[in-house]
XYZ file of C-alpha atoms in Angstrom:
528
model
C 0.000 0.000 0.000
C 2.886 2.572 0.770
C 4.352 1.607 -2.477
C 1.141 2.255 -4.323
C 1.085 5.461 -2.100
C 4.124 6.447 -3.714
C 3.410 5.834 -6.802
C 0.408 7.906 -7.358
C 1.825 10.680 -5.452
C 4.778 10.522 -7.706
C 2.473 10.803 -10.925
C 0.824 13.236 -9.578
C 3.686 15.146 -9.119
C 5.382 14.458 -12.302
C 1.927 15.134 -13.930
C 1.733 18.410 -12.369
C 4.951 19.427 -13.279
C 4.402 18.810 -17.102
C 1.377 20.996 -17.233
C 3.153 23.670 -14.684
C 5.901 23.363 -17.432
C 3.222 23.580 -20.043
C 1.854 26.567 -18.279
C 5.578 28.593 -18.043
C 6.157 27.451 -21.373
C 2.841 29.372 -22.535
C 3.099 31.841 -20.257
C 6.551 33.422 -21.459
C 5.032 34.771 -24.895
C 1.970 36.379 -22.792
C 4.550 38.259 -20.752
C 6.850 38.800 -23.395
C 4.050 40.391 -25.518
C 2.290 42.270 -22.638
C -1.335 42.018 -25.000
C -4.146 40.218 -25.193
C -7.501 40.152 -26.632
C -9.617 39.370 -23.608
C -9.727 40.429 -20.420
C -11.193 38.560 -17.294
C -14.991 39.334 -15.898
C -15.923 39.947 -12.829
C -18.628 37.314 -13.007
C -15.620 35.065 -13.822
C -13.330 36.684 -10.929
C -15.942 36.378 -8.558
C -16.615 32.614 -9.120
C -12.942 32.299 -9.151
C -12.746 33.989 -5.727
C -15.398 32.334 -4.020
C -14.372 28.872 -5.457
C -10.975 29.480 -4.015
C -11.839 27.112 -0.736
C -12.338 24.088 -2.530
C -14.017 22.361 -0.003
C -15.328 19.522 -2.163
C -14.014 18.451 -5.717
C -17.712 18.459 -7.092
C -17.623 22.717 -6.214
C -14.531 23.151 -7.396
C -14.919 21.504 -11.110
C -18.196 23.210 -11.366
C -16.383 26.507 -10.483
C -13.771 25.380 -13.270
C -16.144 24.602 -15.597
C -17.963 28.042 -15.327
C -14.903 30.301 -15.325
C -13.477 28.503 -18.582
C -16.708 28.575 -20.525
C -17.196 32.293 -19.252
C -13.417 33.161 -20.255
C -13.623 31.469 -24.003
C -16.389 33.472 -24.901
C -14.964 36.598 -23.556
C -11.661 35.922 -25.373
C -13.201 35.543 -28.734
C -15.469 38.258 -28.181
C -12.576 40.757 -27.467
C -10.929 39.308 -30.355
C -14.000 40.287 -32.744
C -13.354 43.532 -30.914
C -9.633 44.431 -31.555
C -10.450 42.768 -35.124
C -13.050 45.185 -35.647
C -10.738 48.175 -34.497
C -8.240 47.395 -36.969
C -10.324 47.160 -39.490
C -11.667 50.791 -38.897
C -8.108 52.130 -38.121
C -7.471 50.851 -41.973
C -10.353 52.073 -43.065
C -9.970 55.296 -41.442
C -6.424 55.544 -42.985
C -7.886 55.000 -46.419
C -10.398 57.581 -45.855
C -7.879 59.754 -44.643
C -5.753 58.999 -47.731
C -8.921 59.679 -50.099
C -9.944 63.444 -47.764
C -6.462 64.525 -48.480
C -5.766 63.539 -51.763
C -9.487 65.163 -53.183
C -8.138 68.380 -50.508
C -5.280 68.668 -52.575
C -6.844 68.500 -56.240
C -6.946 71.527 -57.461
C -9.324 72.751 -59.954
C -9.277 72.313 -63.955
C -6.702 75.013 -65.890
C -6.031 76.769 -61.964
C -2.852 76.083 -60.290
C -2.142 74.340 -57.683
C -2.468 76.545 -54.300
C -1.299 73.655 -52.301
C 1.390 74.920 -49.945
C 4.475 72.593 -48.430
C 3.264 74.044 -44.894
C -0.421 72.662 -45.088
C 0.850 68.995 -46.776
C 3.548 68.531 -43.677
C -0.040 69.954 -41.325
C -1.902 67.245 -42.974
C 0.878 64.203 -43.214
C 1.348 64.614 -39.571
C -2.489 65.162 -38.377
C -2.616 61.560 -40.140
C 0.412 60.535 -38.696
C -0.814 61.491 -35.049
C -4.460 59.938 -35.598
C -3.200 56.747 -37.106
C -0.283 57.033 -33.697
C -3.157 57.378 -31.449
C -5.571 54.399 -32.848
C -2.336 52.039 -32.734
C -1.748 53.424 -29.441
C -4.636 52.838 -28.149
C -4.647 49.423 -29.165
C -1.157 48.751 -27.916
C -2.913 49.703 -24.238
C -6.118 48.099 -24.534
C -3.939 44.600 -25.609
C -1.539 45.368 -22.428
C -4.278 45.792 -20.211
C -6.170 42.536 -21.864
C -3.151 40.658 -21.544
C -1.965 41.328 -18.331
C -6.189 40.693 -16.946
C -5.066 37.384 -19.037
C -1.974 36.871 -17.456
C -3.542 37.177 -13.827
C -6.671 34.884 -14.546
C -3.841 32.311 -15.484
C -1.773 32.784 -11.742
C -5.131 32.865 -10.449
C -6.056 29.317 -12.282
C -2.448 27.961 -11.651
C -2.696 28.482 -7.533
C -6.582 26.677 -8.104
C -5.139 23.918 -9.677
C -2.162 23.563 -6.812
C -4.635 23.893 -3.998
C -6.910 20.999 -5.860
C -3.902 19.431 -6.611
C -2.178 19.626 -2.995
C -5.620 18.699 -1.539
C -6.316 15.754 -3.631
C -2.331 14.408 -2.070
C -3.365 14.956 1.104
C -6.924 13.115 1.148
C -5.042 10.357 -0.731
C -1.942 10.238 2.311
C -4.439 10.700 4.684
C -6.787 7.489 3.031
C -3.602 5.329 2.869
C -2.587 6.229 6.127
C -6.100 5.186 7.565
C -6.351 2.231 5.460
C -2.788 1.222 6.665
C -3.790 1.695 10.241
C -7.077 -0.365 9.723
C -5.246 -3.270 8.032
C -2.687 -3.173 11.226
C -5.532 -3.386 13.429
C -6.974 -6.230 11.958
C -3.789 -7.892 11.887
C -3.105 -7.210 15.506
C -7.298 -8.551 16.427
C -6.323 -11.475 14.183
C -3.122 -12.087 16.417
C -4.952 -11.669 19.794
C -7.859 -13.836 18.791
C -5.538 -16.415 17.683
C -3.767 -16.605 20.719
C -6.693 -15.799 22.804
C -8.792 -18.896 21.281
C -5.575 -21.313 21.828
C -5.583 -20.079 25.392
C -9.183 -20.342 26.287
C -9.715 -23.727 24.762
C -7.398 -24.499 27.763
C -8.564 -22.137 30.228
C -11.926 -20.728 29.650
C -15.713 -21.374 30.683
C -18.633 -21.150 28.468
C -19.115 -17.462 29.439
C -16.233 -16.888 28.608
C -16.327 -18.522 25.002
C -19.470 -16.708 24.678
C -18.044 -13.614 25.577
C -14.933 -13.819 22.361
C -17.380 -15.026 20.322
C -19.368 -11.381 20.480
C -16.729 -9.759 20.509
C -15.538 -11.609 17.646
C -18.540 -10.866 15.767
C -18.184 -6.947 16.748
C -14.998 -6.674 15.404
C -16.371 -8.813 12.278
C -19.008 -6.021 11.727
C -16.033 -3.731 12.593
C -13.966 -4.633 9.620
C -17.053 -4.726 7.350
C -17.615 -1.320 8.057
C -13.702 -0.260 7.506
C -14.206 -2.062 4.124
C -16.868 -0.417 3.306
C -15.631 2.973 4.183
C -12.305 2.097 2.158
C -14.324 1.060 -0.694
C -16.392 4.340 -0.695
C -12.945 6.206 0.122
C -12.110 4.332 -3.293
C -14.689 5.145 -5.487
C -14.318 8.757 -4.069
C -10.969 8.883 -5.138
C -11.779 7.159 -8.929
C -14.441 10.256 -8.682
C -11.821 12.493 -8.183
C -9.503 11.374 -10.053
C -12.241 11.455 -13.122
C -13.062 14.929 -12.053
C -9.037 15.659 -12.096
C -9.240 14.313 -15.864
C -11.992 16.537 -16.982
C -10.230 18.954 -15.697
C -6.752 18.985 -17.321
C -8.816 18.151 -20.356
C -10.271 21.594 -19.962
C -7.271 23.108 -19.426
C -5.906 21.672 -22.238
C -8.440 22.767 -24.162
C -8.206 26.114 -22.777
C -4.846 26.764 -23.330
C -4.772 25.218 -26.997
C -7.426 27.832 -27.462
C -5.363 30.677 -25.997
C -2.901 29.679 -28.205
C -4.826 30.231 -30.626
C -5.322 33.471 -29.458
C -2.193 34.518 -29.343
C -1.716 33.268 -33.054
C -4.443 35.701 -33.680
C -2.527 38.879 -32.167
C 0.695 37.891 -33.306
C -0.999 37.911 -37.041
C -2.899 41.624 -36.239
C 0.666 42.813 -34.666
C 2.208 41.782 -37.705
C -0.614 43.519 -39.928
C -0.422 46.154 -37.729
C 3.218 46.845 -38.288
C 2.666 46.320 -42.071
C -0.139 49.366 -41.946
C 2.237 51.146 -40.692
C 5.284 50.722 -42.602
C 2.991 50.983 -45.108
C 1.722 54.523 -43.477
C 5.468 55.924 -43.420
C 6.266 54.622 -46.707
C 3.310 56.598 -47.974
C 4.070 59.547 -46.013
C 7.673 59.600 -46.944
C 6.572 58.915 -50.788
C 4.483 62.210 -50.202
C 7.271 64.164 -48.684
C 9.315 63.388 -51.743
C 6.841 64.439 -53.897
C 6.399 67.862 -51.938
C 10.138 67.863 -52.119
C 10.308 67.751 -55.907
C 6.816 70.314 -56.225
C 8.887 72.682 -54.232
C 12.156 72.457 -56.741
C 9.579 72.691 -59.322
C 7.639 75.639 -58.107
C 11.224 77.099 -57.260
C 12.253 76.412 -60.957
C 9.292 78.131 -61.975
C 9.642 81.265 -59.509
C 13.339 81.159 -61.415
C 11.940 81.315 -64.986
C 9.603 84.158 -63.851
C 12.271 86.274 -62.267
C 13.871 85.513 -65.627
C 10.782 86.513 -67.652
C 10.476 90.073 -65.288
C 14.212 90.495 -66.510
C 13.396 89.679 -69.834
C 10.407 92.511 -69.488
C 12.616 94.867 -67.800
C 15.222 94.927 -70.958
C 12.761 94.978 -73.229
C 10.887 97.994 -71.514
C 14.741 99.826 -71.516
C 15.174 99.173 -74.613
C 11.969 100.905 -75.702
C 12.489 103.429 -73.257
C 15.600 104.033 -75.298
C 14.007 103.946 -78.589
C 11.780 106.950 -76.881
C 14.759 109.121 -75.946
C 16.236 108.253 -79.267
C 12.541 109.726 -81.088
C 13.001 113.056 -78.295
C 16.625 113.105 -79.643
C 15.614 113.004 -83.194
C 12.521 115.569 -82.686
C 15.282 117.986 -80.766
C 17.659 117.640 -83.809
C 15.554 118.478 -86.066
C 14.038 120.912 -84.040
C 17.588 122.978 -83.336
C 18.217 121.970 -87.059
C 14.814 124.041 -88.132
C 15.723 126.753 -85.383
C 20.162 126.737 -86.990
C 18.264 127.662 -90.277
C 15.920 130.083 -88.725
C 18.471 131.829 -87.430
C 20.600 131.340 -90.538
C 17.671 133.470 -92.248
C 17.792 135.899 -89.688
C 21.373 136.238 -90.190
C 20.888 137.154 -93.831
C 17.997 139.590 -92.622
C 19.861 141.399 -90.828
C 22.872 141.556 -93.041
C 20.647 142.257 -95.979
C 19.692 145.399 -93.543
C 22.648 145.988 -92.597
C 24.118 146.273 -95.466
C 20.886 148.419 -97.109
C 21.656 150.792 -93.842
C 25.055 151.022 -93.990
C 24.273 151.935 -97.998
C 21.534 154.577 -97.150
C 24.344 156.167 -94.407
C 26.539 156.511 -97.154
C 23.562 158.245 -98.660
C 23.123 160.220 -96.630
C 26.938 160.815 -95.581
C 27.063 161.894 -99.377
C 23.830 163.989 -99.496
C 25.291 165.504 -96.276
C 28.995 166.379 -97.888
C 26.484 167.658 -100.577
C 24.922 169.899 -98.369
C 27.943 170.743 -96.185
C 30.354 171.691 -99.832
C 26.563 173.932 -99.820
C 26.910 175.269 -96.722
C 30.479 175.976 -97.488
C 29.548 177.902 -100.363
C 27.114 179.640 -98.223
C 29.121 180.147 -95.565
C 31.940 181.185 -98.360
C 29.140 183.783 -99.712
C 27.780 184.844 -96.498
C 31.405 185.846 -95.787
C 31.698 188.119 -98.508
C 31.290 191.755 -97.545
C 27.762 191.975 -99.056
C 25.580 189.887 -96.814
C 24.397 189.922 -93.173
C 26.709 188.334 -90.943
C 24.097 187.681 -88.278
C 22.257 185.803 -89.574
C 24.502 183.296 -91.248
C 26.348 182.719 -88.468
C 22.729 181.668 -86.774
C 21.780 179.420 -89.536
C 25.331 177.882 -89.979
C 24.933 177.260 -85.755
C 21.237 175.710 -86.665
C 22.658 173.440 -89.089
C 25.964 172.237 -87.380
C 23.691 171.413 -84.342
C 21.289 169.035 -86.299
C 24.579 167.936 -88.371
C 25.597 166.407 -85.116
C 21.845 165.342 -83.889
C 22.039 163.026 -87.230
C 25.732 162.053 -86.940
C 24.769 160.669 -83.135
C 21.563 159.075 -84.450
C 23.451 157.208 -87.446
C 26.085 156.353 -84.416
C 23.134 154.823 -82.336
C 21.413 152.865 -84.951
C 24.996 151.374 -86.061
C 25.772 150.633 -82.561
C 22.124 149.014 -82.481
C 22.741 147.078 -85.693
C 25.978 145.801 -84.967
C 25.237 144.245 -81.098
C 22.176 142.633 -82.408
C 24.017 141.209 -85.598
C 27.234 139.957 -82.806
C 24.290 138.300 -80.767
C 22.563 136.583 -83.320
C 26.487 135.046 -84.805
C 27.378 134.350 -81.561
C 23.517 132.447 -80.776
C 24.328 130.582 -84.294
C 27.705 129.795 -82.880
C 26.321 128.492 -79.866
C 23.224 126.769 -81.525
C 25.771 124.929 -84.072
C 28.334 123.413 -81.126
C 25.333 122.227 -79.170
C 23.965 120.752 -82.152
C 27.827 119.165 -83.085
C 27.844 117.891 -79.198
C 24.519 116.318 -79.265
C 24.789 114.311 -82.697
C 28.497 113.066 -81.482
C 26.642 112.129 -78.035
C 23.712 110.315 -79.426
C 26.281 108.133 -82.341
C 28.413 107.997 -79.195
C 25.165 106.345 -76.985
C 23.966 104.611 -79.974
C 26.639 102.872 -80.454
C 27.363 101.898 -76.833
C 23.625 101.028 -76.468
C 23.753 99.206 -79.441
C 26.925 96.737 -78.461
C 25.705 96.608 -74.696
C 21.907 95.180 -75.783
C 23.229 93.219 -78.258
C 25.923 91.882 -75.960
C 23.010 91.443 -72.907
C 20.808 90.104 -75.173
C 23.422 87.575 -76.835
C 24.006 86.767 -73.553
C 20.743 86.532 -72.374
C 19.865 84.696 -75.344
C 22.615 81.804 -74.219
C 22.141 81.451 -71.125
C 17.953 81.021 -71.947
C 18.949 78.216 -74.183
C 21.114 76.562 -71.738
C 18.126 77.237 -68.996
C 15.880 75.865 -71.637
C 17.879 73.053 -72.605
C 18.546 71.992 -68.220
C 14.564 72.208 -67.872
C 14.310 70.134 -71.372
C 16.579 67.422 -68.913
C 14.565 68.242 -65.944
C 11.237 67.690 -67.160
C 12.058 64.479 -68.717
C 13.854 63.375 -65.636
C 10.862 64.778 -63.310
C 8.220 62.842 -66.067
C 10.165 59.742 -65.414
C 10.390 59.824 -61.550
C 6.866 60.323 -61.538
C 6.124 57.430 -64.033
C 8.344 55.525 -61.392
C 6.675 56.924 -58.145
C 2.910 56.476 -59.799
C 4.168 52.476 -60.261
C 6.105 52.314 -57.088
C 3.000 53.845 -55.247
C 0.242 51.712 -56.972
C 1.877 48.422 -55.528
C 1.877 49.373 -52.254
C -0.743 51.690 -51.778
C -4.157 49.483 -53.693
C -6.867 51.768 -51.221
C -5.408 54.743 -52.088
C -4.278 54.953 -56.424
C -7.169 57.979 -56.930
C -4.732 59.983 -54.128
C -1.483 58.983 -56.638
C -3.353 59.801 -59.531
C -4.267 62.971 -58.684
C -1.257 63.687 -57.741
C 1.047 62.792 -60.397
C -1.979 64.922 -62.204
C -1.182 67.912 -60.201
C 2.063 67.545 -60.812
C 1.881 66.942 -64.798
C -0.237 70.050 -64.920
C 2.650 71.700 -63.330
C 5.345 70.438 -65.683
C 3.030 72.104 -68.949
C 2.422 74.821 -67.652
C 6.452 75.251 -66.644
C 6.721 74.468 -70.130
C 4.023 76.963 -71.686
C 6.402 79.443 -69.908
C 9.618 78.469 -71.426
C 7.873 78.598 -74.883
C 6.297 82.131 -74.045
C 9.866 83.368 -73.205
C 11.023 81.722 -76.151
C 8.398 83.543 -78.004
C 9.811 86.656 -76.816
C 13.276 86.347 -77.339
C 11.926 85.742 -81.033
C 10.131 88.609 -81.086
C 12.896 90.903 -79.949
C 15.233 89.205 -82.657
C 12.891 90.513 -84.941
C 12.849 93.601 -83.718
C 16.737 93.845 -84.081
């Protein structure tokens, strides 16, 4: 009996330290992990807690048997749950994807108004939403897990109490049924030798007295027989009830296994959304990256179009002054040969003046050879002298009167005649100094545009020629991002669309630029 005592406890033993094995063994990617699906009830808890006495084996399977079937359902409700959560965190990623990419069309023949400021606002408001939904289920699988983690102590320390209870009824069994067999053994001894002694030495009263309490001890051992039998089936009861049990637990954890199969799998698609998330978002930032060099190109061409603009405005500007130049040389040319009349005026009239003083300067030596004579006959003794001598005074006096007019009108003639050479003069060296300083600024004007516009000219065509290069290089990069971003991305190819759209319409109309400035460089050839 000890031996088969030892035996069964040693099962026992081993058997519970396979499925306490078991247990650690499952146990390790729980902790590891810190999530889980499904957390513990308190219906559960509370059976669990008030089945934690296990007074009789019946209680505590029924116990068992509630708090597993509770738990399962739980589990693979929370799982539905968490299931259901990713689900919506995808599809509130896609719709996210879909908002923003129709927020960033932009409408037919307008440009784009999209800024790089609002797509880094709106890559990481999706960033932070689809960080908070993952975070949020990173805690609610912690907090499941761990409520996992202590249902399974909780279940474990059960299962050693049953365990350590069932060893102790069975010691405690042996030990009586030991005792009992000793007994018997010792009663069979003493009525052995207490029959070989009375046959010798004992009455009938006596006789009659062993036999009774023969038959007592009879009935005695019947009873001990029967209460070992019961104590037997009791224990096959028990160690049926042990059976169902493991087989629940078995079942149980196979099932939690399962469970964890089922996180591991949504961790892993978890971590795929969102390497698929930053592979998106850094896809965008490249494309913001190249629609900034592209709108920076562009801001270049038009700085070189306002340039263009601005030389062709100076140049007309100049072809104005030249006109005003033109209109004053001809205008001092039409005053030179005003003045070149007025010259001849007034040397015609000079001349006439100077030929009517001479004139006069003869019709005056006329009268004064007259006078003479008059004077010469007035002198003779004959005649008054009185009143020549008054007369000759009268006509010296306006002699002189005419002499300072003639004087006067000379002097007149002459400083008007000086001004009018030395105006001419003037007029004629300002007219020299302006002709030499407009073929002087013609000719500088004429090298500098042509040399700016030579210039100008090359270094459009090389611009032209490096945006040529660009575009094709930008057309091709977004051929390649469009098919890089339709593998990946299969909820979101309207977004990519769109915006290799967006950024197409970009390219032509960088490109109706470069033929518009092209246009004008033509034009001002032409002009030349």
């Amino acid at each position: 009996m000890s031996s088969w005592r030892g035996e069964r406890s040693c099962s026992a033993s081993g058997l519970w330290s396979d499925q306490r094995r078991a247990k650690g063994k499952m146990r390790r990617p729980l902790i590891n992990m810190g999530r889980s699906c499904s957390p513990l009830r308190l219906p559960d808890l509370e059976l669990w807690v008030s089945g934690s006495l296990f007074k009789d084996w019946v209680g505590i399977s029924n116990v068992e048997q509630c708090g597993l079937s509770s738990i399962i359902p739980s589990l693979r409700d929370e799982l539905q749950v968490v299931s259901s959560l990713g689900s919506q965190n995808h599809k509130s990623t896609s719709s996210l994807g879909r908002v923003s990419s129709v927020t960033r069309l932009a409408p037919e023949g307008a440009p784009q108004s999209l800024s790089a400021e609002d797509a880094e606002l709106r890559t990481t408001l999706e960033e932070d939403l689809v960080h908070g939904q993952s975070k949020r289920l990173t805690d609610l699988l912690e907090r499941k897990g761990m409520q996992l983690c202590q249902a399974l102590e909780e279940d474990r320390e059960a299962l050693e109490l049953n365990r350590f209870q069932e060893s102790r009824q069975r010691g405690q069994l042996h030990d009586k049924v030991l005792q009992l067999e000793l007994d018997i053994l010792k009663i069979r001894s003493n009525l052995g030798t207490w029959s070989t002694s009375s046959n010798c030495r004992t009455s009938p009263l006596t006789e009659d007295r062993s036999h009774r309490e023969q038959e007592q001890a009879g009935k005695e051992i019947k009873k001990l027989r029967e209460a070992l039998r019961k104590a037997e089936e009791r224990m096959d009861d028990l160690e049926f009830e042990k059976d169902r049990a493991l087989s629940r637990l078995q079942s149980f954890e196979e099932e939690n296994a399962e469970l964890l199969q089922n996180i591991q799998t949504l961790d892993l698609q978890m971590q795929k959304d969102q390497k698929s998330i930053q592979g998106f978002s850094q896809q965008t930032c490249e494309l913001h990256s190249e629609l900034a060099q592209a709108k920076n190109q562009a801001s270049k061409h038009k700085m070189m179009r306002i340039l263009v603009e601005d030389e062709l405005l100076s140049s007309k500007e100049l072809e104005a002054e030249k006109l005003i130049q033109a209109n004053q040389i001809s205008a001092l040319e039409t005053e030179r040969l005003w003045l070149i009349g007025k010259k001849e005026d007034l040397r015609k009239t000079f001349e006439e003046g100077k030929i009517r003083g001479l004139e006069k300067r003869c019709c005056q030596h006329k009268e004064h050879d007259r006078l003479e004579q008059g004077k010469q006959a007035l002198q003779d003794p004959g005649n008054p002298r009185n009143t020549s001598e008054e007369k000759l005074r009268c006509y010296e006096e306006v002699q002189e009167q005419e002499k300072e007019e003639l004087r006067r009108v000379v002097a007149h003639w002459s400083g008007k005649w000086l001004d009018v050479a030395m105006t001419l003069c003037q007029t004629q060296k300002e007219l020299e100094n302006l002709q030499n300083q407009q073929q002087l600024k013609e000719k500088t004007t004429v090298e500098e545009k042509n040399g700016d516009l030579e210039e100008m000219k090359e270094e459009l065509f090389r611009m032209l020629k490096i945006k040529d290069i660009e575009l094709e290089e930008q057309r091709e990069q977004l051929q390649s991002a469009q098919d890089h971003v339709s593998k990946p991305f299969r909820h979101a190819p309207a977004y990519s669309q769109m915006m290799v759209s967006g950024l197409g319409f970009q390219v032509s109309q960088q490109r109706d630029e470069v033929q518009r400035l092209q246009k004008l460089l033509d034009e001002k050839d032409l002009q030349r």
